[in-house]
Coordinates of C-alpha atoms in Angstrom, one line a residue:
M1 CA -13.5 14.0 -5.6
L2 CA -12.0 10.8 -5.7
K3 CA -8.9 10.1 -3.1
V4 CA -6.3 8.1 -4.9
G5 CA -3.3 6.4 -2.3
I6 CA 0.2 6.2 -3.5
I7 CA 1.0 3.2 -1.5
T8 CA 5.2 2.6 -0.6
G9 CA 6.0 -1.0 -1.1
S10 CA 9.1 -1.4 1.4
T11 CA 10.0 -0.6 5.0
R12 CA 14.0 -1.6 4.7
P13 CA 16.3 0.8 5.5
N14 CA 17.8 3.3 2.1
R15 CA 14.2 1.8 0.2
K16 CA 13.9 3.1 -3.1
S17 CA 10.1 3.0 -2.6
L18 CA 9.1 6.5 -0.7
D19 CA 11.6 8.2 -3.2
V20 CA 9.4 6.5 -6.2
A21 CA 6.9 7.1 -4.3
K22 CA 7.5 10.6 -3.9
W23 CA 8.1 11.3 -7.8
V24 CA 4.6 9.3 -8.3
L25 CA 2.9 11.7 -6.2
E26 CA 4.7 14.7 -7.5
A27 CA 3.2 13.6 -11.1
A28 CA -0.6 12.1 -10.2
R29 CA -0.5 16.4 -8.9
K30 CA -0.4 17.6 -12.2
R31 CA -3.9 16.2 -12.6
S32 CA -6.7 17.6 -11.4
D33 CA -9.7 15.0 -11.3
A34 CA -8.6 13.0 -8.2
A35 CA -6.5 13.6 -4.5
Y36 CA -3.1 12.2 -4.4
E37 CA -1.6 10.9 -0.6
L38 CA 1.2 9.3 0.0
V39 CA 0.7 6.5 1.8
D40 CA 3.6 5.1 3.7
I41 CA 3.0 1.8 5.2
K42 CA 6.3 2.3 7.7
D43 CA 4.4 4.5 9.7
F44 CA 1.3 2.3 10.9
E45 CA 4.9 -0.4 12.1
L46 CA 2.2 -3.3 11.4
P47 CA 4.0 -6.0 13.3
L48 CA 3.7 -9.5 11.5
L49 CA -0.7 -10.1 11.4
D50 CA -1.5 -10.3 14.9
E51 CA -5.2 -10.1 14.5
P52 CA -7.1 -13.5 16.3
I53 CA -10.0 -12.9 14.3
P54 CA -10.0 -13.1 10.8
P55 CA -10.0 -9.9 8.2
S56 CA -12.9 -10.5 6.6
M57 CA -15.2 -10.3 10.0
G58 CA -14.5 -7.4 10.0
K59 CA -13.5 -7.1 13.6
Y60 CA -10.1 -5.8 14.7
Q61 CA -8.5 -5.2 17.9
Q62 CA -5.5 -4.2 17.8
P63 CA -5.1 -0.3 17.1
H64 CA -2.3 -0.3 14.7
T65 CA -4.7 -2.4 12.8
K66 CA -7.8 0.2 13.2
R67 CA -5.6 3.2 11.9
W68 CA -4.5 0.7 8.8
A69 CA -8.0 0.4 8.0
A70 CA -9.3 3.6 9.7
K71 CA -6.4 5.2 5.8
I72 CA -7.3 2.7 3.7
A73 CA -11.0 2.9 4.7
S74 CA -10.9 7.3 3.4
L75 CA -9.2 6.2 0.4
D76 CA -11.3 5.7 -3.3
A77 CA -8.8 3.8 -5.4
F78 CA -4.4 2.4 -4.6
V79 CA -1.5 3.2 -6.7
F80 CA 1.2 0.9 -5.0
V81 CA 4.4 1.2 -5.6
S82 CA 7.2 -1.6 -5.0
P83 CA 10.2 -2.7 -5.9
E84 CA 10.8 -7.0 -6.7
Y85 CA 12.0 -8.6 -4.2
N86 CA 12.7 -12.1 -5.1
H87 CA 10.3 -13.0 -8.1
G88 CA 7.5 -10.8 -5.5
I89 CA 6.4 -8.5 -3.4
P90 CA 8.2 -7.0 -0.3
A91 CA 7.1 -9.6 2.9
A92 CA 6.3 -5.7 4.6
L93 CA 3.3 -5.0 1.5
K94 CA 1.6 -8.6 1.7
N95 CA 1.5 -8.8 5.6
A96 CA 0.4 -4.9 5.1
I97 CA -2.4 -6.1 2.8
D98 CA -3.2 -8.5 4.3
F99 CA -4.3 -7.2 7.8
L100 CA -7.9 -6.0 6.0
F101 CA -10.6 -7.1 3.8
A102 CA -13.2 -5.0 3.1
E103 CA -11.3 -2.0 2.8
W104 CA -9.5 -2.8 0.0
N105 CA -12.9 -4.0 -1.7
H106 CA -14.7 -2.4 -5.2
K107 CA -11.7 0.1 -5.5
A108 CA -9.2 0.5 -8.3
A109 CA -5.4 -0.1 -8.3
G110 CA -2.8 0.5 -10.3
F111 CA 1.1 -0.6 -9.7
V112 CA 4.8 0.8 -10.2
S113 CA 7.2 -1.5 -9.6
Y114 CA 10.9 -1.7 -10.1
G115 CA 14.1 -4.4 -10.1
A116 CA 16.0 -6.0 -11.9
V117 CA 13.7 -7.4 -14.8
G118 CA 11.5 -3.6 -14.0
G119 CA 9.3 -5.0 -11.1
A120 CA 7.2 -7.0 -13.7
R121 CA 7.3 -10.6 -10.9
A122 CA 6.0 -7.9 -8.5
V123 CA 3.3 -7.0 -10.3
E124 CA 2.2 -10.2 -11.0
H125 CA 1.8 -11.6 -8.4

């Protein structure tokens, strides 16, 4: 069965992305054609990118990166749930994406965003 990760896009205190992600998860679980899982980037405690070797090499050194890579590698597709911060995605989401390379490749992705103009600029980013 297809495994889809619903990934939160913010780690900010009092963030709304967790509530929106839970709503998406609840709606998604009404389907029977895939398994859905909430993936909260805050749980991985990723610092600013601190890998000494470029992610495209796949030679992760840091324990937090290895844990994050294992989670993303285990998924077949993603739904990113992200607020719009200053016409783009939050730095925490960009950082989490930049930590990895091959784990994202050849997998479907969708977006749920919200903000002043419905989050459109974050999705364009």
